[in-house]
Short mmCIF file of C-alpha atoms in Angstrom, two decimals:
data_model
loop_
_atom_site.label_atom_id
_atom_site.label_comp_id
_atom_site.label_asym_id
_atom_site.label_seq_id
_atom_site.Cartn_x
_atom_site.Cartn_y
_atom_site.Cartn_z
CA MET A 757 0.04 0.07 0.15
CA LYS A 758 1.00 3.84 -0.85
CA ALA A 759 -0.43 6.47 0.52
CA VAL A 760 0.27 10.34 0.11
CA ILE A 761 -1.07 12.14 3.01
CA GLN A 762 -1.65 16.20 3.01
CA ARG A 763 -2.66 18.26 5.92
CA VAL A 764 -5.31 20.76 4.53
CA ASP A 765 -7.56 23.54 5.65
CA GLY A 766 -10.40 22.10 3.63
CA ALA A 767 -10.93 20.01 0.42
CA LYS A 768 -13.82 18.93 -1.88
CA LEU A 769 -13.79 16.25 -4.71
CA SER A 770 -16.12 16.34 -7.62
CA VAL A 771 -17.03 13.95 -10.50
CA GLU A 772 -18.66 15.27 -13.90
CA GLY A 773 -19.14 18.70 -12.07
CA GLU A 774 -21.11 17.26 -8.92
CA ILE A 775 -19.39 17.76 -5.48
CA CYS A 776 -19.32 13.99 -4.09
CA ALA A 777 -17.31 14.77 -0.88
CA GLN A 778 -16.23 17.71 0.91
CA ILE A 779 -13.94 18.14 4.64
CA GLY A 780 -12.62 21.01 6.53
CA ARG A 781 -9.55 21.05 8.32
CA GLY A 782 -8.00 17.56 8.21
CA LEU A 783 -6.29 15.11 5.94
CA VAL A 784 -6.49 14.47 2.22
CA VAL A 785 -5.16 10.85 1.94
CA TYR A 786 -4.52 9.18 -1.78
CA ILE A 787 -4.21 5.47 -1.63
CA GLY A 788 -2.70 3.17 -4.17
CA VAL A 789 -3.47 -0.76 -3.36
CA GLU A 790 -0.97 -3.19 -4.29
CA GLN A 791 -0.97 -6.61 -5.39
CA SER A 792 0.68 -7.56 -2.05
CA ASP A 793 -1.65 -5.67 0.13
CA THR A 794 -3.73 -7.58 3.21
CA GLU A 795 -6.33 -6.55 5.37
CA THR A 796 -3.34 -6.47 8.25
CA ASP A 797 -1.52 -4.16 6.10
CA VAL A 798 -4.97 -1.69 5.96
CA ILE A 799 -5.41 -2.08 9.62
CA ALA A 800 -1.78 -0.99 10.50
CA PHE A 801 -1.77 1.89 7.78
CA ALA A 802 -5.38 3.34 9.35
CA ARG A 803 -3.95 3.21 12.93
CA LYS A 804 -0.83 5.00 11.92
CA LEU A 805 -3.11 7.69 9.72
CA VAL A 806 -5.43 8.42 12.77
CA ALA A 807 -2.37 8.77 15.61
CA MET A 808 0.11 10.57 13.18
CA ARG A 809 1.25 13.82 15.19
CA ILE A 810 1.23 16.43 12.29
CA PHE A 811 -1.04 19.04 13.58
CA SER A 812 0.52 22.03 15.75
CA ASP A 813 -0.24 22.34 19.12
CA GLY A 814 -0.30 25.57 20.95
CA ASP A 815 3.48 26.13 20.72
CA GLY A 816 3.48 25.58 16.57
CA LYS A 817 5.15 22.08 17.33
CA MET A 818 3.61 19.00 15.12
CA ASN A 819 2.26 17.56 18.12
CA LEU A 820 -1.84 16.72 17.57
CA SER A 821 -3.24 13.98 15.52
CA VAL A 822 -6.44 14.62 13.51
CA THR A 823 -8.35 13.11 15.80
CA ASP A 824 -6.92 15.36 18.57
CA VAL A 825 -7.99 18.41 16.51
CA GLY A 826 -11.26 17.11 15.66
CA GLY A 827 -9.92 16.96 11.70
CA ASP A 828 -11.72 15.32 8.70
CA ILE A 829 -10.12 12.62 6.60
CA LEU A 830 -10.70 12.44 2.83
CA LEU A 831 -9.87 9.19 1.20
CA ILE A 832 -9.17 8.90 -2.44
CA SER A 833 -7.79 5.96 -4.65
CA ASN A 834 -5.09 6.72 -6.92
CA PHE A 835 -3.56 3.42 -8.39
CA THR A 836 -1.16 5.81 -10.01
CA LEU A 837 0.82 5.86 -6.96
CA CYS A 838 1.75 2.17 -7.80
CA ALA A 839 3.57 3.19 -10.98
CA ASP A 840 7.02 1.95 -11.40
CA ILE A 841 9.15 4.32 -13.61
CA SER A 842 12.58 2.50 -13.21
CA HIS A 843 12.39 1.37 -17.04
CA GLY A 844 11.66 3.50 -19.71
CA ASN A 845 9.49 6.62 -19.75
CA ARG A 846 5.99 5.41 -19.79
CA PRO A 847 4.77 4.05 -16.08
CA SER A 848 4.29 0.45 -15.57
CA PHE A 849 1.02 -0.41 -13.11
CA THR A 850 2.24 -4.00 -12.85
CA ALA A 851 2.31 -3.74 -8.94
CA ALA A 852 -1.43 -2.16 -8.62
CA MET A 853 -3.91 -4.84 -7.39
CA ARG A 854 -5.78 -6.59 -9.95
CA PRO A 855 -8.94 -7.17 -10.87
CA ALA A 856 -10.57 -3.59 -10.35
CA ILE A 857 -12.95 -5.49 -8.06
CA ALA A 858 -10.33 -6.60 -5.71
CA ALA A 859 -8.87 -3.47 -5.59
CA SER A 860 -12.13 -1.77 -4.65
CA GLY A 861 -13.12 -4.17 -1.99
CA LEU A 862 -9.59 -3.43 -0.37
CA PHE A 863 -10.22 0.30 -0.71
CA ASP A 864 -13.88 0.12 0.77
CA TYR A 865 -12.03 -2.01 3.74
CA THR A 866 -9.80 0.57 4.12
CA VAL A 867 -12.27 3.52 4.37
CA ASN A 868 -14.22 1.22 6.96
CA VAL A 869 -11.13 0.54 9.20
CA VAL A 870 -10.28 4.66 8.85
CA ILE A 871 -13.96 5.06 10.05
CA ASP A 872 -13.80 2.62 12.82
CA CYS A 873 -10.32 4.22 14.04
CA MET A 874 -11.99 7.68 13.79
CA ARG A 875 -14.98 6.34 16.03
CA GLY A 876 -14.98 9.19 19.17
CA SER A 877 -13.53 11.98 17.24
CA ARG A 878 -15.65 14.94 16.21
CA GLY A 879 -14.07 14.49 12.80
CA ARG A 880 -15.70 12.55 9.77
CA VAL A 881 -14.31 10.44 6.86
CA GLU A 882 -15.40 10.90 3.11
CA ARG A 883 -14.41 8.81 0.14
CA GLY A 884 -13.70 9.41 -3.82
CA VAL A 885 -15.34 7.50 -6.22
CA PHE A 886 -13.40 4.56 -7.00
CA GLY A 887 -12.44 4.44 -10.88
CA ALA A 888 -13.73 7.68 -11.50
CA ASP A 889 -12.18 10.89 -13.11
CA MET A 890 -12.42 13.01 -9.88
CA LEU A 891 -11.51 16.87 -9.57
CA ILE A 892 -9.99 17.51 -6.33
CA ASP A 893 -9.51 21.16 -5.02
CA GLN A 894 -7.60 21.42 -1.83
CA ILE A 895 -6.23 24.08 0.17
CA ASN A 896 -2.90 22.61 1.41
CA ASP A 897 -1.78 23.65 4.93
CA GLY A 898 1.86 23.90 5.53
CA PRO A 899 2.42 22.30 3.37
CA VAL A 900 2.52 19.05 4.83
CA THR A 901 2.71 15.99 2.97
CA ILE A 902 4.03 12.56 4.43
CA VAL A 903 4.57 9.53 2.02
CA TYR A 904 3.67 6.37 3.63
#
């Protein structure tokens, strides 16, 4: 599993001109599921995601998690994170999970595990549309970007 985690002041996701998801302060997370990923990998990732201390405390130090600040999470499937560009100029996506139904299932499982990990928090979890061409508007905060 590969993920790009970005701290944001807000984000919205639309498909074919319709807003499908929108969050306030929190995290936008692009997720690429790979052939070797398991449910155990998803659980470890979700726990790390909600506990990661990348929000500033009163002293300006990154010392608070998304749950500490009551932030939201927007999860977006992105198979291009699985690209291999080590040979030639055209990316290879052989590491991306196939068939699409399996990748969709693991992404859905990821969303559900993150929702479970966020229980008790004031924040909410939104998601993109698997396999769709999405437009994402986000206001990066910092910027703070973590690659998992």
